[in-house]
Short mmCIF file of C-alpha atoms in Angstrom, two decimals:
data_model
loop_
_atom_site.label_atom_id
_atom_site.label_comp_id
_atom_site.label_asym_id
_atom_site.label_seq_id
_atom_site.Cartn_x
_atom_site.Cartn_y
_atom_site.Cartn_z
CA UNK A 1 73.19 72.56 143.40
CA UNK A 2 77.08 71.93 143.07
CA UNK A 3 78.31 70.04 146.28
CA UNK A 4 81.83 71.42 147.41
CA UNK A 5 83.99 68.88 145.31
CA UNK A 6 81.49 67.89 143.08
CA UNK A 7 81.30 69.35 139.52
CA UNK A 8 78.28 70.81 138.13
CA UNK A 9 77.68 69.00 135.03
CA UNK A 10 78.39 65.40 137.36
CA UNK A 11 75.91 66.80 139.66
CA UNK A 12 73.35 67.20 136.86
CA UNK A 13 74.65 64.01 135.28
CA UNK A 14 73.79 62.01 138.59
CA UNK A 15 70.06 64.00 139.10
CA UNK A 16 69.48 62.67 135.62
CA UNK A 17 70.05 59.68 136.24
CA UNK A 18 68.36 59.22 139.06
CA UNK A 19 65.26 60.26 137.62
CA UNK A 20 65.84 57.88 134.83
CA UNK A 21 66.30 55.12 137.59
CA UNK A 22 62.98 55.59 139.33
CA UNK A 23 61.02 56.23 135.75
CA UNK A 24 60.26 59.78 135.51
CA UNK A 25 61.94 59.78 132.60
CA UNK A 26 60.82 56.70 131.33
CA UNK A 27 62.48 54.33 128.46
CA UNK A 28 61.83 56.12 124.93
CA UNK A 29 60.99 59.47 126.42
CA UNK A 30 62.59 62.30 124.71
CA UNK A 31 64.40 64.63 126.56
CA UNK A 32 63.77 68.05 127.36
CA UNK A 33 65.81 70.47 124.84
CA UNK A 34 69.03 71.65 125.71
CA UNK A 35 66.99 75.40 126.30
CA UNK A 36 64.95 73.94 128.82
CA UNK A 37 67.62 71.79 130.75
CA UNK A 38 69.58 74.74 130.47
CA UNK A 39 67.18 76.70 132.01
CA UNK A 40 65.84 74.52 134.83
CA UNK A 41 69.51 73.86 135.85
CA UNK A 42 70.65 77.40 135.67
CA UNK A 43 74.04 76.21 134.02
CA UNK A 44 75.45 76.95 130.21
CA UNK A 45 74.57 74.89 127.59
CA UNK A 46 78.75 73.89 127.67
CA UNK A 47 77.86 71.89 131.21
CA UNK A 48 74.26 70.65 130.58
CA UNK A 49 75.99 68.62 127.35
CA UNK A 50 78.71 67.95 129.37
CA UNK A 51 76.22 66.07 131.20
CA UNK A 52 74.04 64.95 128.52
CA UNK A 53 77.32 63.76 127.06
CA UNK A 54 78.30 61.42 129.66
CA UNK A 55 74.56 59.55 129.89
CA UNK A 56 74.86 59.30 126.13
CA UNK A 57 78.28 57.24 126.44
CA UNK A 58 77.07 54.81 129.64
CA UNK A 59 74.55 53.97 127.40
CA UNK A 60 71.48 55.46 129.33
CA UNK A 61 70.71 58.33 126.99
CA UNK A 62 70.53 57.82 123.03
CA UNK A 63 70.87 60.48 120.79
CA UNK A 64 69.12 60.22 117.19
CA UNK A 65 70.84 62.73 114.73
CA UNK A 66 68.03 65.45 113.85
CA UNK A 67 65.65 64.50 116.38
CA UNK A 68 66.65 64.72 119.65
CA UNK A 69 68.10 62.47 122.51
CA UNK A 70 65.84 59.92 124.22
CA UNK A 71 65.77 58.07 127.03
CA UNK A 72 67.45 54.48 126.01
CA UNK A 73 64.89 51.51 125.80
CA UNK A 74 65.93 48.44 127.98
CA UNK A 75 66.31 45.68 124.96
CA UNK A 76 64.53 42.17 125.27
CA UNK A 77 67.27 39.42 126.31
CA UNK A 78 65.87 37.37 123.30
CA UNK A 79 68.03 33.18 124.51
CA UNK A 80 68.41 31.31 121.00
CA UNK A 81 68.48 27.70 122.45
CA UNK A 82 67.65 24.39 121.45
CA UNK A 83 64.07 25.03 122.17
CA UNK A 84 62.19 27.85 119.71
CA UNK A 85 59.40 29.61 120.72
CA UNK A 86 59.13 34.02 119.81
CA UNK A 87 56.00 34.20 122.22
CA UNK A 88 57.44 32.10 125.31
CA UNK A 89 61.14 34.18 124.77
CA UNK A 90 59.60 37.49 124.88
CA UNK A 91 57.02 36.11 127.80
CA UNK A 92 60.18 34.92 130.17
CA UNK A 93 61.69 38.25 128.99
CA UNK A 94 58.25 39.86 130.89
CA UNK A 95 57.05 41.52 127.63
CA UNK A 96 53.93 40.86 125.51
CA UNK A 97 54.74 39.18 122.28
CA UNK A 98 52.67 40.13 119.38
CA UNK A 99 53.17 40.18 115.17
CA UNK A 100 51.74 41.50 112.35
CA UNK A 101 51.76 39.00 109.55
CA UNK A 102 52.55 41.41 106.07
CA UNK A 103 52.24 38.94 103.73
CA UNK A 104 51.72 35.04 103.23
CA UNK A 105 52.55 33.15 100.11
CA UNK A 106 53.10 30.05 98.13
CA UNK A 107 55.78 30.13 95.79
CA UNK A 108 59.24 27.76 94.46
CA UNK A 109 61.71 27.49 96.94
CA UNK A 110 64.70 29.46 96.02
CA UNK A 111 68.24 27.47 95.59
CA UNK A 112 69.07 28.57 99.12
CA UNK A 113 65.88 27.67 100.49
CA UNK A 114 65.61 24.00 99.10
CA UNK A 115 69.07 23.36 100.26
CA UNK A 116 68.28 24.93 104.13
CA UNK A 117 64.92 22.61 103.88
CA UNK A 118 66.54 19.71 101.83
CA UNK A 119 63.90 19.69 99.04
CA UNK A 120 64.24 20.44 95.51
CA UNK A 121 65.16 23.59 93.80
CA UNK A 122 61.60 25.09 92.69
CA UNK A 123 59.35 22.66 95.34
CA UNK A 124 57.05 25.19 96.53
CA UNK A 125 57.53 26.70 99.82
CA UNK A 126 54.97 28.40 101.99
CA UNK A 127 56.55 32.18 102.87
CA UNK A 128 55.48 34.48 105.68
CA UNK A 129 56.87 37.81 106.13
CA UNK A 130 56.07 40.47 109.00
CA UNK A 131 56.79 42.10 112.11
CA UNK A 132 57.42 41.23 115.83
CA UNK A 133 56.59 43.63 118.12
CA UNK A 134 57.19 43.55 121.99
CA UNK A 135 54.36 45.57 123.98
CA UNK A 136 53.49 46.56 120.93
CA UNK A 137 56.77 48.37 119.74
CA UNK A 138 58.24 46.67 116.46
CA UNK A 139 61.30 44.97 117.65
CA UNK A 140 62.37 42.43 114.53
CA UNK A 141 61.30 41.77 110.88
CA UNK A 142 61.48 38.20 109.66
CA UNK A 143 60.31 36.24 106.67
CA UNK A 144 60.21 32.04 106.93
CA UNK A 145 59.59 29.21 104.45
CA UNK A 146 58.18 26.07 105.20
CA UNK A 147 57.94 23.05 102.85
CA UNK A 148 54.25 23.28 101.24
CA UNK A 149 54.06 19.50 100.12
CA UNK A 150 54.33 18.83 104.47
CA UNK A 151 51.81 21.62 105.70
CA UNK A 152 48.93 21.79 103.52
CA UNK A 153 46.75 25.00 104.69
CA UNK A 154 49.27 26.39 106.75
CA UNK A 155 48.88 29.69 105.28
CA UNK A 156 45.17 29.89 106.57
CA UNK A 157 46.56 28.78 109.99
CA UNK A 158 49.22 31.45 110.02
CA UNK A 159 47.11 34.10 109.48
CA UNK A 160 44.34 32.82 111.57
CA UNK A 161 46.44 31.86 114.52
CA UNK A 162 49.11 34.14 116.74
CA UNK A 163 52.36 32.28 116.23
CA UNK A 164 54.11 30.16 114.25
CA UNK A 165 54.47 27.35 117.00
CA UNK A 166 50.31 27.25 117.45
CA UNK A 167 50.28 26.85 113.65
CA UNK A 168 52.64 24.21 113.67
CA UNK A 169 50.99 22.63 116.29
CA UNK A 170 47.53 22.53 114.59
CA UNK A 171 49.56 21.21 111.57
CA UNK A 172 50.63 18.46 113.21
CA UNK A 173 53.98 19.13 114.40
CA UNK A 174 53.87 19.07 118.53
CA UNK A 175 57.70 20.11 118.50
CA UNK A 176 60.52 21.28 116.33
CA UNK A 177 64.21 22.08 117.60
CA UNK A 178 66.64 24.49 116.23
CA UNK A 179 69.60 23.07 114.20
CA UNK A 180 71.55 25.87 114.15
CA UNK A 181 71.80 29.74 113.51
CA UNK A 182 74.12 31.71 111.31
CA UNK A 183 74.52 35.64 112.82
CA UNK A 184 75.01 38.55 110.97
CA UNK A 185 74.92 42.12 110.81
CA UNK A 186 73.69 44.87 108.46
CA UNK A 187 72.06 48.23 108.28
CA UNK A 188 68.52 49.41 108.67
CA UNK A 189 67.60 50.24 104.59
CA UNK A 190 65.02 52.71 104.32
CA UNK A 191 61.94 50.27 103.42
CA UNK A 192 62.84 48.58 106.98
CA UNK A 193 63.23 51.66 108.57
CA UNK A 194 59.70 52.25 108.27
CA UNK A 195 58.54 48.68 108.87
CA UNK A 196 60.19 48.94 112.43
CA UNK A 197 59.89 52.79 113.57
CA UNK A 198 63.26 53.56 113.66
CA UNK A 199 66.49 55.01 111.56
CA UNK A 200 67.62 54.09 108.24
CA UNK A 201 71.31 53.09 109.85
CA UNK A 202 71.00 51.91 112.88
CA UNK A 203 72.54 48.52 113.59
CA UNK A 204 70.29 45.02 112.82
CA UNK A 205 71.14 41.46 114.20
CA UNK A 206 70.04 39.12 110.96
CA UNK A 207 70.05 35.43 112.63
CA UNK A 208 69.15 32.68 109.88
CA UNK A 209 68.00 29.06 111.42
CA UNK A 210 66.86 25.80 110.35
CA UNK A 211 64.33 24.58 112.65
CA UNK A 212 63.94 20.55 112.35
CA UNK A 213 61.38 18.01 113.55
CA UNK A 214 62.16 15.46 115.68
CA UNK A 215 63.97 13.04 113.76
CA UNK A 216 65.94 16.13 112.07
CA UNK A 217 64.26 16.64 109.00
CA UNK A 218 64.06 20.32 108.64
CA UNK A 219 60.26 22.16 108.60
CA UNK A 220 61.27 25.84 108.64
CA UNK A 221 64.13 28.12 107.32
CA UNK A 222 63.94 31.77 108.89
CA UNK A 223 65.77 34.74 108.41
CA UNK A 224 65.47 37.24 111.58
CA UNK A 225 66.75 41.26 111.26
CA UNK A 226 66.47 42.05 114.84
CA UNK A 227 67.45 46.31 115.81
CA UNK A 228 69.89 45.98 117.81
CA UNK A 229 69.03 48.75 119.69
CA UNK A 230 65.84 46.81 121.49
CA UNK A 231 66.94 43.42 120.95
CA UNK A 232 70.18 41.21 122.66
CA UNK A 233 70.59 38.17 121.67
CA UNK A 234 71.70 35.49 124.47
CA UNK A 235 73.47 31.85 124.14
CA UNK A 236 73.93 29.58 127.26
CA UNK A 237 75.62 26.72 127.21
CA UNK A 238 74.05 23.94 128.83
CA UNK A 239 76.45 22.01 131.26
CA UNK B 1 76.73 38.41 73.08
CA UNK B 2 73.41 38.25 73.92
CA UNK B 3 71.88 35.44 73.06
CA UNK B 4 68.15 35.34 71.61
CA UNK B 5 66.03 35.83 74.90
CA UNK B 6 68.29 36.60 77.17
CA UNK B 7 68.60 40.13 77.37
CA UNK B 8 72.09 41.65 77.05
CA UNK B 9 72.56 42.74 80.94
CA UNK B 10 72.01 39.13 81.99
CA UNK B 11 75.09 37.62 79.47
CA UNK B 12 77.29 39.96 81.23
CA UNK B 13 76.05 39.55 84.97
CA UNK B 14 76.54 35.32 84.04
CA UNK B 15 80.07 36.36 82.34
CA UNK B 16 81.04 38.09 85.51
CA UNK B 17 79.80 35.46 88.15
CA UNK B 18 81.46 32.64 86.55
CA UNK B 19 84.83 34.56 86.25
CA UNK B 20 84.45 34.83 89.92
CA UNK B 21 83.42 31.28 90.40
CA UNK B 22 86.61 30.23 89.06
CA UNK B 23 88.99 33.02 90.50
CA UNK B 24 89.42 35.32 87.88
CA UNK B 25 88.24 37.38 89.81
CA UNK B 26 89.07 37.01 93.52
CA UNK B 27 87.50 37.75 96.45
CA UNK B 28 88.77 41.12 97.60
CA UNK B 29 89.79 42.12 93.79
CA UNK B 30 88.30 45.61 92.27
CA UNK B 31 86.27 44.86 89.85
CA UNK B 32 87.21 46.95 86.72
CA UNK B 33 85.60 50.96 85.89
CA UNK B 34 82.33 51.06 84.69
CA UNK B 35 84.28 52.74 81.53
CA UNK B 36 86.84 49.49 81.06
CA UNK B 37 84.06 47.47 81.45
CA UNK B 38 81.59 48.92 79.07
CA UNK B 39 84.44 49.17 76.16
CA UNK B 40 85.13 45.51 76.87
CA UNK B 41 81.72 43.74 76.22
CA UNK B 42 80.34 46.85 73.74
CA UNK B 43 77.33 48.30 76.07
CA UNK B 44 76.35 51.61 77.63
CA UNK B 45 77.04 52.12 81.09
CA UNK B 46 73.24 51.91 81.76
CA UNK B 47 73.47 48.13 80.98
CA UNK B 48 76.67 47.24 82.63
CA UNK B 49 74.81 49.13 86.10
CA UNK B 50 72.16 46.64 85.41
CA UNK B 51 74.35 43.92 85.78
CA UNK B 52 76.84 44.68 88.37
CA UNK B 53 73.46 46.30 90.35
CA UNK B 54 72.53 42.47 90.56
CA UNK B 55 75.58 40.92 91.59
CA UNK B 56 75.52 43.55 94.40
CA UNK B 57 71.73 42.25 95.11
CA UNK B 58 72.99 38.57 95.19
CA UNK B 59 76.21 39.48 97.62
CA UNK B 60 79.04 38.59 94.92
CA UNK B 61 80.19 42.30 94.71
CA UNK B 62 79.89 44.61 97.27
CA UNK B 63 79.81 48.33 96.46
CA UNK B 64 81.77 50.85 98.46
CA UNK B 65 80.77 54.23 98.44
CA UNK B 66 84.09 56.55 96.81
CA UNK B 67 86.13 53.32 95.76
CA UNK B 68 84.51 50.96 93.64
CA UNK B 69 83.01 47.66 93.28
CA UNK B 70 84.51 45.05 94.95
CA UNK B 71 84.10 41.15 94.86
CA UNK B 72 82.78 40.18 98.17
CA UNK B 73 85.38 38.02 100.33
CA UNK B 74 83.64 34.71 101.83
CA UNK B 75 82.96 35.12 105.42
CA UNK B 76 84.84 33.48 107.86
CA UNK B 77 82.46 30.71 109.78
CA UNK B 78 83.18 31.46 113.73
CA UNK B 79 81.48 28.62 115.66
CA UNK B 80 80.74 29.75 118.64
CA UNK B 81 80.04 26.75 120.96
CA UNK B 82 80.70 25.65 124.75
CA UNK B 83 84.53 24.89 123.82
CA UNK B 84 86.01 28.09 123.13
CA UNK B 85 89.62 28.77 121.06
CA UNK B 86 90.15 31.18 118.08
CA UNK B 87 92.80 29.59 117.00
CA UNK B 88 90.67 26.37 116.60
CA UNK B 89 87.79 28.09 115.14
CA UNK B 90 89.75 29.96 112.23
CA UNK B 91 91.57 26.51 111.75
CA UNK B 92 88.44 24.55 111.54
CA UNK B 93 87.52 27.32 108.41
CA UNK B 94 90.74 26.85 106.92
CA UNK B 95 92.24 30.60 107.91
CA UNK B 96 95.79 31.44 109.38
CA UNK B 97 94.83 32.61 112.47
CA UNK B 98 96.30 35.79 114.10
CA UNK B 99 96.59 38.21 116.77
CA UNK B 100 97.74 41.53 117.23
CA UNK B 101 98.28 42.80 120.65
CA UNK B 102 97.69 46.57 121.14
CA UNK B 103 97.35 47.26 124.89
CA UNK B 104 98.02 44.70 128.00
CA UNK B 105 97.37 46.64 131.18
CA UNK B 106 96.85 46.05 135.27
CA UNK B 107 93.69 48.28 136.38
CA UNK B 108 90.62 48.34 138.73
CA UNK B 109 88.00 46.26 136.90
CA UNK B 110 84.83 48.81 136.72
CA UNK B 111 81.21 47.81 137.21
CA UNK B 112 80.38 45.50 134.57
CA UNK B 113 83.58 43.88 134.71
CA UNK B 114 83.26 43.18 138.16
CA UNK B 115 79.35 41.64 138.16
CA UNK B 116 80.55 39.58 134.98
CA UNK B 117 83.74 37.96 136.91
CA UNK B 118 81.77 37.90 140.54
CA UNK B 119 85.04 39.77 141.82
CA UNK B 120 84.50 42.97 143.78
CA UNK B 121 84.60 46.17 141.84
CA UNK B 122 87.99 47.89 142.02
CA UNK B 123 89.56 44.44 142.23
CA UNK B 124 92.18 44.47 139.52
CA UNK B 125 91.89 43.04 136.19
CA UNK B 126 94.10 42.32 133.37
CA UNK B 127 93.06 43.63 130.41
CA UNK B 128 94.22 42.91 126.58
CA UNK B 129 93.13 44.32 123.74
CA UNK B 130 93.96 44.29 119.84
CA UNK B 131 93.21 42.80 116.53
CA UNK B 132 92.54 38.92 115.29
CA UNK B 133 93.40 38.37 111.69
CA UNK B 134 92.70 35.75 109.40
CA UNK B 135 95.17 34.89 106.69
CA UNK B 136 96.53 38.29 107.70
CA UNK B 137 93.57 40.23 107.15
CA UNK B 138 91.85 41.86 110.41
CA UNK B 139 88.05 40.59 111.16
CA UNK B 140 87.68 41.24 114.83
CA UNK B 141 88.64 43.97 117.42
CA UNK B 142 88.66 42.43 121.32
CA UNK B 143 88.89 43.56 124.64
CA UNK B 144 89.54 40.75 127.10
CA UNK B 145 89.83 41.11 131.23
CA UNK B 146 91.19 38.25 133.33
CA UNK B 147 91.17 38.53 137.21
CA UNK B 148 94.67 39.83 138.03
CA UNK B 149 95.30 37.75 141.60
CA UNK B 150 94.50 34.55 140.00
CA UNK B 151 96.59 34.81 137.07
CA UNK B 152 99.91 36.96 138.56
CA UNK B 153 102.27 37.72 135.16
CA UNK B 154 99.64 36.42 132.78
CA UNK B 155 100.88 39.71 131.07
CA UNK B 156 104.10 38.30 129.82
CA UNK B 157 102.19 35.06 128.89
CA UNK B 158 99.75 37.11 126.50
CA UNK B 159 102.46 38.77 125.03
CA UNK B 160 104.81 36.16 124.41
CA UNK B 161 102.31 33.37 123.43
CA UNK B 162 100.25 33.51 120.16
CA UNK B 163 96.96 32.51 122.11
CA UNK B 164 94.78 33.60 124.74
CA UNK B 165 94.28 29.51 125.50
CA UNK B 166 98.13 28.86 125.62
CA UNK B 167 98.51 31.88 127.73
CA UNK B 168 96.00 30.83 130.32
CA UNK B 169 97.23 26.97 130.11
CA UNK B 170 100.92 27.70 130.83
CA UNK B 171 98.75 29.99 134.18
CA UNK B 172 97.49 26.29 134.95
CA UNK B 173 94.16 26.80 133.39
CA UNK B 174 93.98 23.52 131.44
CA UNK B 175 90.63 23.64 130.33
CA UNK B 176 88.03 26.27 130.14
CA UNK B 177 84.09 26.97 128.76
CA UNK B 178 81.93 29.57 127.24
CA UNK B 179 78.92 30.25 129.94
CA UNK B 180 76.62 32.86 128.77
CA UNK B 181 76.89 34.93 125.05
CA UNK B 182 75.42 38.77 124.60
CA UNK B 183 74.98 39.46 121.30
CA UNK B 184 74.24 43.06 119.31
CA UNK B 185 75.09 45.05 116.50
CA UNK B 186 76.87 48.71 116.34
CA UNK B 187 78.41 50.11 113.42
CA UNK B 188 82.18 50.77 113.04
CA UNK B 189 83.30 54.14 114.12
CA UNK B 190 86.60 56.55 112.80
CA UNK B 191 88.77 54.50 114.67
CA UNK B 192 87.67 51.17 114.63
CA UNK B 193 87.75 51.55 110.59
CA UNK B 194 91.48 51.93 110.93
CA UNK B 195 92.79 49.49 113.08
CA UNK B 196 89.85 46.95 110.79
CA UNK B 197 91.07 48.47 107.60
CA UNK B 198 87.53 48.82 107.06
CA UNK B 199 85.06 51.48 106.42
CA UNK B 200 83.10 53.97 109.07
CA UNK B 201 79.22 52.56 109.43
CA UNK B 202 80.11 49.13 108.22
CA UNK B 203 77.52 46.67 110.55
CA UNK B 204 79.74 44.67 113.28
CA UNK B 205 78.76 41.73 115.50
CA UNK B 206 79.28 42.31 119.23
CA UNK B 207 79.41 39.35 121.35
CA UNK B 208 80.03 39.86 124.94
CA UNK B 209 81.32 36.33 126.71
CA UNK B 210 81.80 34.83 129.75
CA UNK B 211 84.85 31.86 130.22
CA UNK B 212 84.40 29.79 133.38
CA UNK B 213 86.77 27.42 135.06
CA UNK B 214 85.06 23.64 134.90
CA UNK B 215 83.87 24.11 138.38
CA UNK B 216 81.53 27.69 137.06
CA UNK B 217 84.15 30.36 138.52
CA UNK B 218 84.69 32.91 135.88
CA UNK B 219 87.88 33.23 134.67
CA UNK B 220 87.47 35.92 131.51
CA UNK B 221 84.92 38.78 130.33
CA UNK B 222 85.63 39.31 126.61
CA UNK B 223 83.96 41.77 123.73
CA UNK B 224 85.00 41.15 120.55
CA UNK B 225 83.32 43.71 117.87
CA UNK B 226 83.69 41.26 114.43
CA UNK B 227 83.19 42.99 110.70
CA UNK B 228 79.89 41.42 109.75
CA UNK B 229 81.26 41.18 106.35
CA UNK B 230 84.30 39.01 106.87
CA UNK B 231 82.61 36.85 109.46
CA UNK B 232 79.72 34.62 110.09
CA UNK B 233 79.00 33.35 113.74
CA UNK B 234 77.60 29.76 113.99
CA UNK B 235 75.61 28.50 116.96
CA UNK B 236 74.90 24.79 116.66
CA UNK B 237 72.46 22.65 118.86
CA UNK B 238 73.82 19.41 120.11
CA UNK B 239 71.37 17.02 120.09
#
């Protein structure tokens, strides 16, 4: 297999690779064990992780401690811009948008929820909490308030409807804007590990926004703990 | 202590969070041992774990695992908007800024660096990379890559100027813009921890950033990996 000049664990590197390119290994796929590589390669397990090695640090290859290296997932290029939508991001990003709502509540506003929505300490809020999932895999966890006195039986149209824009929408609210977005990082804690399929650990993005009406008043305060591992974030300026 | 209702682990959580309301306690400080601090207001260490375990909750104090309780430092805020300048930002937040200059080199740009400053790959780049510190303190590691024919001796300028923006206005650069932002997560590593003076597995915000001239041409590709708990990032929507 070894071209003159070319070592053997680069050559192996490179056939990986390739097969990763044209998708037959595809994103999320464990690879084979080392025994196996190994074996189909006829080299020493020294050179097949020499090659295994050198996918994990490009980035291609991701290896999960206990479990076994995979083949990376391609993240959704998730824009935060003026304009707020989950379903139309992840639809421009070509993948199907979809969430699992955990839990919907009424409840006082916390003191850092009445100041994000500019209500009163204790003015009840409306609270959803769940999943997002792209094609189905979880990809964030949020939870977001809104002010109860301003959407009476939102909680009915949250559950009832697929996103939080169609239940604004029904609630009267054609369009909202985001005000702006405070970024963060933590760790996946072992309750969210299982929430989103993945290790207690790994990296999150946390994004928190006030989204406003039209005239500015803010309607929702969200907190966002995106894994980092299948979500980027992306800002453009506008010129 | 305790007063009639309030149970005796609540007293001492509101005794601590107003001594660190009014800095008698400081951000950064170590709090007291469990033993000092369960001689000084009479309880069992089960009760004082109560208390500090909810200051923790509520981000005041920030446990770290082998040395102690700490009171949590206030994040920097770190705007990051269409004009771009450290110096500015961590001026605007009322922080010294301030760099520390590890490596400025002349190589081939690879890959990435080439698609991100539409120069052809083994063109060469500058490249600096160190440490920004505010008030002293470290809160960001950055790489930076300029391309090297348009800015001949911009090495000398990044060493001898305290800014990236002076350094690429005295190269005639006047004015420049943020394009496009990538952000993630990742966690620090052995080394990062300590040129951060921080701690291995802490969460970090990566934002990846392209600077264009006012006519679109890319003039910089920076990463800067900031220590989620020192700063905040801020995106703002102008109306």
């Amino acid at each position: 297999m070894a071209q003159s000049g070319t070592p053997v664990w680069r050559s192996i590197r490179d056939t990986l690779a390739s097969e990763i390119a044209q998708q037959g290994l595809r994103p999320g796929d464990r690879l084979p064990t080392e025994a196996q590589l190994s074996a189909r390669f006829g080299v020493n397990r020294h050179t097949l992780r020499r090659a295994v090695a050198s996918l994990v640090d490009e980035g291609l290859l991701r290896a999960r401690r206990g479990s076994g290296v995979f083949v990376a997932m391609q993240p959704v290029e998730y824009a935060i811009g003026r304009h707020v939508s989950f379903h139309q991001n992840l639809a421009l990003a070509g993948r199907l948008p979809g969430r699992r709502v955990n839990v919907t509540a009424r409840r006082p506003a916390d003191p850092v929820e009445a100041q994000a929505l500019r209500i009163l300490a204790g003015e009840e809020v409306w609270v959803s909490e769940g999943v997002s999932t792209a094609d189905d895999q979880p990809i964030a966890l949020y939870r977001t308030v809104f002010p109860a006195a301003r959407f009476p039986g939102l909680d009915e149209r949250l559950s009832r409807l697929s996103s939080v824009t169609a239940a604004l929408n029904e609630a009267g609210l054609a369009e909202f804007l985001r005000a702006e977005t405070r970024i963060s990082a933590q760790t996946v804690t072992v309750a969210q590990a299982l929430l989103l399929n993945a290790q207690e650990g790994q990296p999150l993005i946390v994004t928190q926004s006030v989204n406003t009406d039209m005239q500015g008043v803010p309607v929702e305060y969200g907190t966002t703990w995106f894994l980092s591992e299948r979500v980027t974030l992306i800002t453009r300026s506008e010129i």
